[in-house]
Amino acid sequence: MENIQQPKRVFSGVQPSGVLTIGNYLGAIKNWKKFEADEFDSIYCVVDMHAITVRQVPAELRRRTYEILALYIACGLDPQKNTMFVQSHVPAHAELSWILNCYTMFGELSRMTQFKDKSQKNASNVNAGLFDYPVLMASDILLYQTAIVPVGSDQKQHIELARDIAMRFNQVYGDVFTIPEGYMEKNGTKIMSLQEPTKKMSKSDENENASVGILDERDAIMRKFKRAVTDSDTVVRFADGKDGINNLMTIYSCFTGKSMSEIESEFEGKGYGDFKLAVGETVADGLQPVRERFNQLMADKAYLESIMKEGAEKANYFANKTLSKVYKKVGFVPKIR
Ligand code: TYM
């Protein structure tokens, strides 16, 4: 018999919780295009349920949910080749999350570094959702029998936990879940703040010069790179202790495809000023088509809603298949129809 290989499931998501940065772009969304090839079947989610672990203004959350979907498409993802949907449109995420809570240990969740960071930043609102967040993320991934999860390096620990939960469940009930693997590019999995280059660039940073938004105007991009923190050396060189320059070289490399040594040769004999200008221009040029396409898409809400609707239908279908299996395995009586 002919050996027909099933396409590998790819799943990832972004929170609609702030203005997306070039960190989100280079660490995640930009890399998803390659999974449009026939051997993959990709699903991308706008994870609105994750976003409310931190207080959100409802009208902003709603607008940002449309924006993230528009950005997925503006960054080059083809809605015909990928399933895109909004997390809260698929109830199985919350349902599986409850079950998996009962297979996740308190100690495991206590060790999550993102929980520790976020609970420090939101000291007045350390809610149970913030603590439980990685279980919802594991549910997102496991519901779709995901093999590959393309993300930035800050999500590594959450993916490890999703694997552990899946293996623990499978050990008790047989092969219910595919064991997922994180996928990270060599470069750009951790873009750093332009102001404090030992810290991750984050969409929630209060210093607006610290991060570059995917939708920033050219002037703002140029200004931010011009002000980027570097060091007292003058040579464009990738080396230990040169965090600011290393970060700028990484960003430049991601946008141009050039290697670090090619970049070093290109800027030999030139100062940091010239280098920063070149990085700014390259980033602004690279993001311009994204911004233009984004604006067109945001003007067509009906189109975005048609994608959300179709995406949710497909996602519900896949997710419910896994959820029914899980319900059966744990011993729930099937719904009486
Ligand atoms: P979120 O919304 O914080 O970030 C979305 C994606 O962007 C990556 N990223 C970065 N990459 C490089 N450099 C940076 N400075 C940078 N900042 C963010 C993140 O690694 C991520 O890939 N928990 C997830 C969302 C999520 C998810 C999922 C992801 C929920 N369920 C299931 C994958 C699968 C998060 O908060 O990402």
mmCIF file of C-alpha atoms and ligand atoms in Angstrom:
data_model
loop_
_atom_site.group_PDB
_atom_site.id
_atom_site.type_symbol
_atom_site.label_atom_id
_atom_site.label_comp_id
_atom_site.label_asym_id
_atom_site.label_seq_id
_atom_site.Cartn_x
_atom_site.Cartn_y
_atom_site.Cartn_z
ATOM 1 C CA MET A 1 0.000 0.000 0.000
ATOM 2 C CA GLU A 2 1.163 3.543 -0.736
ATOM 3 C CA ASN A 3 2.580 5.281 2.298
ATOM 4 C CA ILE A 4 0.736 8.591 2.471
ATOM 5 C CA GLN A 5 2.247 10.846 5.127
ATOM 6 C CA GLN A 6 -0.108 12.986 7.147
ATOM 7 C CA PRO A 7 0.876 16.652 7.085
ATOM 8 C CA LYS A 8 2.477 17.784 10.330
ATOM 9 C CA ARG A 9 0.322 20.057 12.439
ATOM 10 C CA VAL A 10 1.812 23.449 13.268
ATOM 11 C CA PHE A 11 0.220 25.673 15.915
ATOM 12 C CA SER A 12 1.128 29.041 17.366
ATOM 13 C CA GLY A 13 -0.488 32.149 18.776
ATOM 14 C CA VAL A 14 -0.041 35.749 19.828
ATOM 15 C CA GLN A 15 -1.766 37.647 22.623
ATOM 16 C CA PRO A 16 -3.760 40.727 21.624
ATOM 17 C CA SER A 17 -2.371 42.536 24.637
ATOM 18 C CA GLY A 18 -0.301 45.380 23.217
ATOM 19 C CA VAL A 19 1.308 46.814 20.130
ATOM 20 C CA LEU A 20 3.239 44.024 18.427
ATOM 21 C CA THR A 21 6.981 44.554 18.241
ATOM 22 C CA ILE A 22 9.660 43.455 15.800
ATOM 23 C CA GLY A 23 10.438 40.859 18.506
ATOM 24 C CA ASN A 24 7.072 39.210 17.877
ATOM 25 C CA TYR A 25 7.679 39.544 14.148
ATOM 26 C CA LEU A 26 11.223 38.145 13.983
ATOM 27 C CA GLY A 27 10.813 35.590 16.770
ATOM 28 C CA ALA A 28 7.476 34.265 15.586
ATOM 29 C CA ILE A 29 5.149 35.509 12.810
ATOM 30 C CA LYS A 30 7.763 36.053 10.086
ATOM 31 C CA ASN A 31 8.883 32.427 10.452
ATOM 32 C CA TRP A 32 5.428 30.936 10.008
ATOM 33 C CA LYS A 33 5.388 31.440 6.247
ATOM 34 C CA LYS A 34 7.651 28.431 5.681
ATOM 35 C CA PHE A 35 4.980 26.151 7.179
ATOM 36 C CA GLU A 36 2.667 26.861 4.258
ATOM 37 C CA ALA A 37 4.452 24.035 2.410
ATOM 38 C CA ASP A 38 2.373 20.928 1.684
ATOM 39 C CA GLU A 39 3.930 18.815 4.410
ATOM 40 C CA PHE A 40 2.424 21.044 7.107
ATOM 41 C CA ASP A 41 -1.057 21.950 8.218
ATOM 42 C CA SER A 42 -0.883 25.199 10.162
ATOM 43 C CA ILE A 43 -3.188 26.838 12.651
ATOM 44 C CA TYR A 44 -2.643 30.307 14.117
ATOM 45 C CA CYS A 45 -4.683 31.600 16.982
ATOM 46 C CA VAL A 46 -5.295 35.061 18.430
ATOM 47 C CA VAL A 47 -5.142 34.112 22.102
ATOM 48 C CA ASP A 48 -7.585 36.587 23.654
ATOM 49 C CA MET A 49 -8.248 34.335 26.667
ATOM 50 C CA HIS A 50 -4.579 34.505 27.587
ATOM 51 C CA ALA A 51 -4.629 38.303 27.349
ATOM 52 C CA ILE A 52 -7.121 38.761 30.202
ATOM 53 C CA THR A 53 -4.698 37.293 32.752
ATOM 54 C CA VAL A 54 -3.594 40.934 32.867
ATOM 55 C CA ARG A 55 -6.270 43.667 33.010
ATOM 56 C CA GLN A 56 -7.360 44.845 29.575
ATOM 57 C CA VAL A 57 -9.623 47.670 28.455
ATOM 58 C CA PRO A 58 -12.461 45.730 26.745
ATOM 59 C CA ALA A 59 -12.766 47.993 23.690
ATOM 60 C CA GLU A 60 -9.000 47.842 23.164
ATOM 61 C CA LEU A 61 -8.903 44.079 23.512
ATOM 62 C CA ARG A 62 -11.630 43.802 20.873
ATOM 63 C CA ARG A 63 -9.804 46.127 18.471
ATOM 64 C CA ARG A 64 -6.478 44.379 19.018
ATOM 65 C CA THR A 65 -8.005 41.005 18.317
ATOM 66 C CA TYR A 66 -8.906 42.219 14.817
ATOM 67 C CA GLU A 67 -5.477 43.819 14.528
ATOM 68 C CA ILE A 68 -3.547 40.636 15.295
ATOM 69 C CA LEU A 69 -5.535 38.712 12.727
ATOM 70 C CA ALA A 70 -4.922 41.488 10.183
ATOM 71 C CA LEU A 71 -1.217 41.394 11.065
ATOM 72 C CA TYR A 72 -0.978 37.653 10.511
ATOM 73 C CA ILE A 73 -2.189 38.236 6.963
ATOM 74 C CA ALA A 74 -0.228 41.466 6.461
ATOM 75 C CA CYS A 75 2.965 39.633 7.478
ATOM 76 C CA GLY A 76 2.372 37.276 4.560
ATOM 77 C CA LEU A 77 0.270 34.382 5.833
ATOM 78 C CA ASP A 78 -2.213 33.186 3.243
ATOM 79 C CA PRO A 79 -5.702 32.639 4.753
ATOM 80 C CA GLN A 80 -6.304 29.923 2.144
ATOM 81 C CA LYS A 81 -3.311 27.936 3.334
ATOM 82 C CA ASN A 82 -3.551 28.482 7.091
ATOM 83 C CA THR A 83 -6.353 28.271 9.611
ATOM 84 C CA MET A 84 -6.629 31.470 11.646
ATOM 85 C CA PHE A 85 -9.047 31.938 14.473
ATOM 86 C CA VAL A 86 -9.809 33.624 17.779
ATOM 87 C CA GLN A 87 -9.290 31.482 20.881
ATOM 88 C CA SER A 88 -12.535 32.423 22.656
ATOM 89 C CA HIS A 89 -14.494 31.251 19.580
ATOM 90 C CA VAL A 90 -13.483 27.671 20.358
ATOM 91 C CA PRO A 91 -14.811 26.626 23.789
ATOM 92 C CA ALA A 92 -12.727 23.435 23.801
ATOM 93 C CA HIS A 93 -9.667 25.474 24.868
ATOM 94 C CA ALA A 94 -11.257 26.306 28.211
ATOM 95 C CA GLU A 95 -12.751 22.821 28.517
ATOM 96 C CA LEU A 96 -9.516 20.936 27.955
ATOM 97 C CA SER A 97 -7.752 23.379 30.200
ATOM 98 C CA TRP A 98 -9.869 22.268 33.152
ATOM 99 C CA ILE A 99 -9.051 18.641 32.550
ATOM 100 C CA LEU A 100 -5.339 19.305 32.147
ATOM 101 C CA ASN A 101 -5.344 21.340 35.373
ATOM 102 C CA CYS A 102 -5.962 18.048 37.091
ATOM 103 C CA TYR A 103 -2.814 16.618 35.489
ATOM 104 C CA THR A 104 -0.515 19.559 36.217
ATOM 105 C CA MET A 105 1.274 20.012 39.489
ATOM 106 C CA PHE A 106 1.277 23.153 41.595
ATOM 107 C CA GLY A 107 5.065 22.930 41.844
ATOM 108 C CA GLU A 108 5.453 22.814 38.064
ATOM 109 C CA LEU A 109 3.449 26.007 37.605
ATOM 110 C CA SER A 110 5.313 27.699 40.456
ATOM 111 C CA ARG A 111 8.562 27.221 38.563
ATOM 112 C CA MET A 112 7.450 29.087 35.428
ATOM 113 C CA THR A 113 9.729 32.086 35.028
ATOM 114 C CA GLN A 114 7.120 34.060 33.075
ATOM 115 C CA PHE A 115 4.714 33.689 35.999
ATOM 116 C CA LYS A 116 7.359 34.957 38.379
ATOM 117 C CA ASP A 117 8.121 37.955 36.122
ATOM 118 C CA LYS A 118 4.503 38.814 35.449
ATOM 119 C CA SER A 119 3.429 38.490 39.053
ATOM 120 C CA GLN A 120 6.168 40.920 40.008
ATOM 121 C CA LYS A 121 5.026 43.367 37.344
ATOM 122 C CA ASN A 122 1.349 43.003 38.290
ATOM 123 C CA ALA A 123 1.736 42.689 42.039
ATOM 124 C CA SER A 124 -1.786 43.990 42.695
ATOM 125 C CA ASN A 125 -3.387 41.367 40.446
ATOM 126 C CA VAL A 126 -1.656 38.002 40.827
ATOM 127 C CA ASN A 127 -4.777 36.094 39.794
ATOM 128 C CA ALA A 128 -5.239 32.352 39.377
ATOM 129 C CA GLY A 129 -5.404 32.781 35.587
ATOM 130 C CA LEU A 130 -1.891 34.193 35.530
ATOM 131 C CA PHE A 131 -0.680 31.152 37.436
ATOM 132 C CA ASP A 132 -2.668 28.735 35.299
ATOM 133 C CA TYR A 133 -1.783 30.362 31.980
ATOM 134 C CA PRO A 134 0.663 27.600 30.891
ATOM 135 C CA VAL A 135 -2.081 24.977 31.204
ATOM 136 C CA LEU A 136 -4.311 26.947 28.842
ATOM 137 C CA MET A 137 -1.341 27.194 26.503
ATOM 138 C CA ALA A 138 -0.781 23.432 26.736
ATOM 139 C CA SER A 139 -4.463 22.956 25.861
ATOM 140 C CA ASP A 140 -4.116 25.254 22.823
ATOM 141 C CA ILE A 141 -1.294 23.113 21.554
ATOM 142 C CA LEU A 142 -2.529 19.628 22.482
ATOM 143 C CA LEU A 143 -6.095 20.071 21.210
ATOM 144 C CA TYR A 144 -4.827 20.111 17.624
ATOM 145 C CA GLN A 145 -2.416 17.179 17.904
ATOM 146 C CA THR A 146 0.326 19.688 17.221
ATOM 147 C CA ALA A 147 3.783 18.464 16.221
ATOM 148 C CA ILE A 148 5.541 21.831 15.809
ATOM 149 C CA VAL A 149 5.158 25.062 17.788
ATOM 150 C CA PRO A 150 7.116 27.949 16.210
ATOM 151 C CA VAL A 151 7.801 30.572 18.904
ATOM 152 C CA GLY A 152 10.445 32.843 20.387
ATOM 153 C CA SER A 153 12.741 31.488 23.087
ATOM 154 C CA ASP A 154 10.699 32.992 25.960
ATOM 155 C CA GLN A 155 8.059 30.300 25.336
ATOM 156 C CA LYS A 156 10.461 27.355 25.629
ATOM 157 C CA GLN A 157 9.606 26.573 29.241
ATOM 158 C CA HIS A 158 5.862 26.612 28.496
ATOM 159 C CA ILE A 159 6.340 24.169 25.637
ATOM 160 C CA GLU A 160 8.396 21.881 27.852
ATOM 161 C CA LEU A 161 5.524 21.880 30.314
ATOM 162 C CA ALA A 162 2.993 21.112 27.550
ATOM 163 C CA ARG A 163 5.155 18.113 26.602
ATOM 164 C CA ASP A 164 5.335 16.932 30.208
ATOM 165 C CA ILE A 165 1.557 17.205 30.639
ATOM 166 C CA ALA A 166 0.954 15.338 27.374
ATOM 167 C CA MET A 167 3.350 12.537 28.324
ATOM 168 C CA ARG A 168 1.829 12.235 31.774
ATOM 169 C CA PHE A 169 -1.678 11.979 30.315
ATOM 170 C CA ASN A 170 -0.601 9.512 27.624
ATOM 171 C CA GLN A 171 1.087 7.344 30.222
ATOM 172 C CA VAL A 172 -2.215 6.879 32.009
ATOM 173 C CA TYR A 173 -4.628 6.688 29.047
ATOM 174 C CA GLY A 174 -2.610 5.602 25.997
ATOM 175 C CA ASP A 175 -1.677 7.701 22.983
ATOM 176 C CA VAL A 176 -4.156 10.558 23.233
ATOM 177 C CA PHE A 177 -1.904 13.534 22.501
ATOM 178 C CA THR A 178 0.872 14.090 19.990
ATOM 179 C CA ILE A 179 3.981 15.248 21.841
ATOM 180 C CA PRO A 180 4.763 18.729 20.482
ATOM 181 C CA GLU A 181 8.152 20.241 19.799
ATOM 182 C CA GLY A 182 9.112 23.884 19.911
ATOM 183 C CA TYR A 183 10.612 25.363 16.776
ATOM 184 C CA MET A 184 13.018 28.266 17.008
ATOM 185 C CA GLU A 185 15.096 29.915 14.323
ATOM 186 C CA LYS A 186 18.832 30.272 14.821
ATOM 187 C CA ASN A 187 18.561 34.053 14.854
ATOM 188 C CA GLY A 188 15.975 36.417 16.282
ATOM 189 C CA THR A 189 14.380 34.152 18.883
ATOM 190 C CA LYS A 190 15.106 36.762 21.517
ATOM 191 C CA ILE A 191 15.177 40.341 20.303
ATOM 192 C CA MET A 192 16.315 42.637 23.076
ATOM 193 C CA SER A 193 15.170 46.065 24.235
ATOM 194 C CA LEU A 194 16.862 48.932 22.372
ATOM 195 C CA GLN A 195 17.260 50.792 25.659
ATOM 196 C CA GLU A 196 18.290 47.951 27.974
ATOM 197 C CA PRO A 197 19.793 45.340 25.660
ATOM 198 C CA THR A 198 20.085 42.707 28.395
ATOM 199 C CA LYS A 199 16.274 42.675 28.656
ATOM 200 C CA LYS A 200 13.810 41.159 26.170
ATOM 201 C CA MET A 201 12.011 43.596 23.859
ATOM 202 C CA SER A 202 8.458 43.553 25.094
ATOM 203 C CA LYS A 203 5.173 44.966 23.862
ATOM 204 C CA SER A 204 4.338 46.048 27.407
ATOM 205 C CA ASP A 205 7.505 48.128 27.933
ATOM 206 C CA GLU A 206 6.650 51.596 29.190
ATOM 207 C CA ASN A 207 9.684 53.219 27.575
ATOM 208 C CA GLU A 208 8.551 53.767 24.011
ATOM 209 C CA ASN A 209 12.127 53.969 22.733
ATOM 210 C CA ALA A 210 12.798 50.441 23.989
ATOM 211 C CA SER A 211 10.731 48.653 21.373
ATOM 212 C CA VAL A 212 9.970 49.037 17.683
ATOM 213 C CA GLY A 213 6.395 48.292 16.689
ATOM 214 C CA ILE A 214 5.652 46.334 13.518
ATOM 215 C CA LEU A 215 3.327 49.199 12.608
ATOM 216 C CA ASP A 216 5.590 52.087 13.621
ATOM 217 C CA GLU A 217 5.980 54.889 11.087
ATOM 218 C CA ARG A 218 9.342 55.282 9.359
ATOM 219 C CA ASP A 219 10.243 58.408 11.385
ATOM 220 C CA ALA A 220 9.633 56.633 14.678
ATOM 221 C CA ILE A 221 11.664 53.609 13.560
ATOM 222 C CA MET A 222 14.592 55.801 12.500
ATOM 223 C CA ARG A 223 14.458 57.771 15.743
ATOM 224 C CA LYS A 224 14.373 54.661 17.944
ATOM 225 C CA PHE A 225 17.346 53.031 16.219
ATOM 226 C CA LYS A 226 19.270 56.292 16.363
ATOM 227 C CA ARG A 227 18.756 56.354 20.140
ATOM 228 C CA ALA A 228 19.500 52.668 20.644
ATOM 229 C CA VAL A 229 21.933 52.011 23.477
ATOM 230 C CA THR A 230 25.311 50.645 22.289
ATOM 231 C CA ASP A 231 28.732 50.644 23.984
ATOM 232 C CA SER A 232 31.908 52.686 24.196
ATOM 233 C CA ASP A 233 33.691 50.629 21.544
ATOM 234 C CA THR A 234 33.363 51.856 17.942
ATOM 235 C CA VAL A 235 33.625 48.678 15.897
ATOM 236 C CA VAL A 236 30.557 46.868 14.514
ATOM 237 C CA ARG A 237 31.434 43.400 15.728
ATOM 238 C CA PHE A 238 29.451 40.539 17.266
ATOM 239 C CA ALA A 239 31.088 39.767 20.618
ATOM 240 C CA ASP A 240 30.455 39.055 24.282
ATOM 241 C CA GLY A 241 29.579 42.137 26.275
ATOM 242 C CA LYS A 242 28.398 44.080 23.207
ATOM 243 C CA ASP A 243 24.719 43.398 23.897
ATOM 244 C CA GLY A 244 23.372 46.496 22.164
ATOM 245 C CA ILE A 245 25.409 45.997 18.983
ATOM 246 C CA ASN A 246 24.766 42.240 19.002
ATOM 247 C CA ASN A 247 21.047 42.954 19.124
ATOM 248 C CA LEU A 248 21.193 45.480 16.266
ATOM 249 C CA MET A 249 23.277 43.047 14.209
ATOM 250 C CA THR A 250 20.735 40.305 14.893
ATOM 251 C CA ILE A 251 17.863 42.524 13.756
ATOM 252 C CA TYR A 252 19.789 43.566 10.646
ATOM 253 C CA SER A 253 20.656 39.954 9.913
ATOM 254 C CA CYS A 254 17.016 38.843 10.218
ATOM 255 C CA PHE A 255 15.846 41.508 7.782
ATOM 256 C CA THR A 256 18.659 41.110 5.231
ATOM 257 C CA GLY A 257 19.601 37.432 5.550
ATOM 258 C CA LYS A 258 23.258 38.483 5.946
ATOM 259 C CA SER A 259 25.534 36.602 8.330
ATOM 260 C CA MET A 260 27.294 38.318 11.221
ATOM 261 C CA SER A 261 30.655 38.223 9.450
ATOM 262 C CA GLU A 262 29.114 39.732 6.297
ATOM 263 C CA ILE A 263 27.696 42.518 8.440
ATOM 264 C CA GLU A 264 31.068 43.070 10.128
ATOM 265 C CA SER A 265 32.743 43.445 6.702
ATOM 266 C CA GLU A 266 29.998 45.712 5.396
ATOM 267 C CA PHE A 267 30.539 48.166 8.262
ATOM 268 C CA GLU A 268 34.284 47.907 8.546
ATOM 269 C CA GLY A 269 35.730 51.368 9.035
ATOM 270 C CA LYS A 270 32.288 52.851 9.637
ATOM 271 C CA GLY A 271 30.971 54.102 12.965
ATOM 272 C CA TYR A 272 27.911 53.187 14.998
ATOM 273 C CA GLY A 273 26.020 56.186 13.578
ATOM 274 C CA ASP A 274 26.160 54.808 10.027
ATOM 275 C CA PHE A 275 25.303 51.338 11.231
ATOM 276 C CA LYS A 276 22.237 52.457 13.204
ATOM 277 C CA LEU A 277 21.039 54.461 10.203
ATOM 278 C CA ALA A 278 21.341 51.383 7.970
ATOM 279 C CA VAL A 279 19.487 49.174 10.466
ATOM 280 C CA GLY A 280 16.701 51.770 10.785
ATOM 281 C CA GLU A 281 16.304 52.087 7.030
ATOM 282 C CA THR A 282 16.330 48.347 6.466
ATOM 283 C CA VAL A 283 13.705 47.752 9.137
ATOM 284 C CA ALA A 284 11.517 50.624 7.917
ATOM 285 C CA ASP A 285 11.734 49.346 4.316
ATOM 286 C CA GLY A 286 11.005 45.791 5.395
ATOM 287 C CA LEU A 287 7.955 46.742 7.409
ATOM 288 C CA GLN A 288 6.450 49.227 4.973
ATOM 289 C CA PRO A 289 4.529 46.645 2.905
ATOM 290 C CA VAL A 290 3.270 45.049 6.138
ATOM 291 C CA ARG A 291 1.912 48.393 7.329
ATOM 292 C CA GLU A 292 0.246 49.141 3.998
ATOM 293 C CA ARG A 293 -1.421 45.755 3.793
ATOM 294 C CA PHE A 294 -2.454 46.009 7.454
ATOM 295 C CA ASN A 295 -4.238 49.324 6.816
ATOM 296 C CA GLN A 296 -6.135 47.863 3.857
ATOM 297 C CA LEU A 297 -7.187 44.849 5.908
ATOM 298 C CA MET A 298 -8.337 46.880 8.904
ATOM 299 C CA ALA A 299 -10.602 48.849 6.580
ATOM 300 C CA ASP A 300 -12.387 45.603 5.663
ATOM 301 C CA LYS A 301 -13.785 44.223 8.888
ATOM 302 C CA ALA A 302 -16.244 41.978 7.040
ATOM 303 C CA TYR A 303 -13.338 40.186 5.387
ATOM 304 C CA LEU A 304 -11.542 39.689 8.696
ATOM 305 C CA GLU A 305 -14.750 38.387 10.233
ATOM 306 C CA SER A 306 -15.203 35.911 7.405
ATOM 307 C CA ILE A 307 -11.737 34.533 8.157
ATOM 308 C CA MET A 308 -12.481 34.365 11.896
ATOM 309 C CA LYS A 309 -15.712 32.527 11.194
ATOM 310 C CA GLU A 310 -14.248 29.991 8.821
ATOM 311 C CA GLY A 311 -11.206 29.528 11.058
ATOM 312 C CA ALA A 312 -13.341 28.916 14.140
ATOM 313 C CA GLU A 313 -15.450 26.346 12.286
ATOM 314 C CA LYS A 314 -12.383 24.355 11.281
ATOM 315 C CA ALA A 315 -10.707 24.760 14.665
ATOM 316 C CA ASN A 316 -13.862 23.688 16.506
ATOM 317 C CA TYR A 317 -14.036 20.578 14.387
ATOM 318 C CA PHE A 318 -10.418 19.520 15.109
ATOM 319 C CA ALA A 319 -10.521 20.555 18.759
ATOM 320 C CA ASN A 320 -13.752 18.743 19.531
ATOM 321 C CA LYS A 321 -12.359 15.527 18.119
ATOM 322 C CA THR A 322 -9.535 15.606 20.661
ATOM 323 C CA LEU A 323 -11.780 16.824 23.461
ATOM 324 C CA SER A 324 -14.301 13.974 22.958
ATOM 325 C CA LYS A 325 -11.478 11.484 23.107
ATOM 326 C CA VAL A 326 -10.180 13.020 26.337
ATOM 327 C CA TYR A 327 -13.659 13.107 27.916
ATOM 328 C CA LYS A 328 -14.112 9.443 27.092
ATOM 329 C CA LYS A 329 -10.693 8.492 28.451
ATOM 330 C CA VAL A 330 -11.199 10.201 31.801
ATOM 331 C CA GLY A 331 -14.584 8.541 32.251
ATOM 332 C CA PHE A 332 -17.178 11.231 31.498
ATOM 333 C CA VAL A 333 -20.543 9.917 30.277
ATOM 334 C CA PRO A 334 -21.030 11.023 26.657
ATOM 335 C CA LYS A 335 -23.676 13.709 26.084
ATOM 336 C CA ILE A 336 -27.125 12.170 25.706
ATOM 337 C CA ARG A 337 -28.432 13.256 22.287
HETATM 338 P P1 TYM B 1 3.297 36.558 23.097
HETATM 339 O O1 TYM B 1 1.994 37.123 22.660
HETATM 340 O O2 TYM B 1 3.958 37.182 24.275
HETATM 341 O O3 TYM B 1 4.336 36.619 21.917
HETATM 342 C C1 TYM B 1 4.038 36.106 20.641
HETATM 343 C C2 TYM B 1 5.260 35.465 20.024
HETATM 344 O O4 TYM B 1 6.325 36.417 19.931
HETATM 345 C C3 TYM B 1 7.508 35.862 20.513
HETATM 346 N N1 TYM B 1 8.267 36.965 21.114
HETATM 347 C C4 TYM B 1 9.546 37.241 20.821
HETATM 348 N N2 TYM B 1 10.426 36.654 20.004
HETATM 349 C C5 TYM B 1 11.662 37.182 19.927
HETATM 350 N N3 TYM B 1 12.048 38.274 20.632
HETATM 351 C C6 TYM B 1 11.212 38.893 21.484
HETATM 352 N N4 TYM B 1 11.606 39.970 22.155
HETATM 353 C C7 TYM B 1 9.882 38.378 21.602
HETATM 354 N N5 TYM B 1 8.797 38.740 22.328
HETATM 355 C C8 TYM B 1 7.822 37.868 22.016
HETATM 356 C C9 TYM B 1 7.000 34.890 21.567
HETATM 357 O O5 TYM B 1 7.977 33.924 21.878
HETATM 358 C C10 TYM B 1 5.798 34.292 20.870
HETATM 359 O O6 TYM B 1 6.184 33.247 19.996
HETATM 360 N N6 TYM B 1 2.062 32.412 25.539
HETATM 361 C C11 TYM B 1 2.279 32.970 24.223
HETATM 362 C C12 TYM B 1 1.065 32.896 23.324
HETATM 363 C C13 TYM B 1 0.476 31.534 23.205
HETATM 364 C C14 TYM B 1 0.981 30.470 22.410
HETATM 365 C C15 TYM B 1 0.034 29.402 22.585
HETATM 366 C C16 TYM B 1 2.085 30.323 21.594
HETATM 367 C C17 TYM B 1 -0.668 31.117 23.807
HETATM 368 N N7 TYM B 1 -0.942 29.825 23.422
HETATM 369 C C18 TYM B 1 0.240 28.178 21.953
HETATM 370 C C19 TYM B 1 2.286 29.087 20.961
HETATM 371 C C20 TYM B 1 1.364 28.043 21.138
HETATM 372 C C21 TYM B 1 2.647 34.429 24.394
HETATM 373 O O7 TYM B 1 2.356 35.048 25.398
HETATM 374 O O8 TYM B 1 3.187 34.986 23.298
#
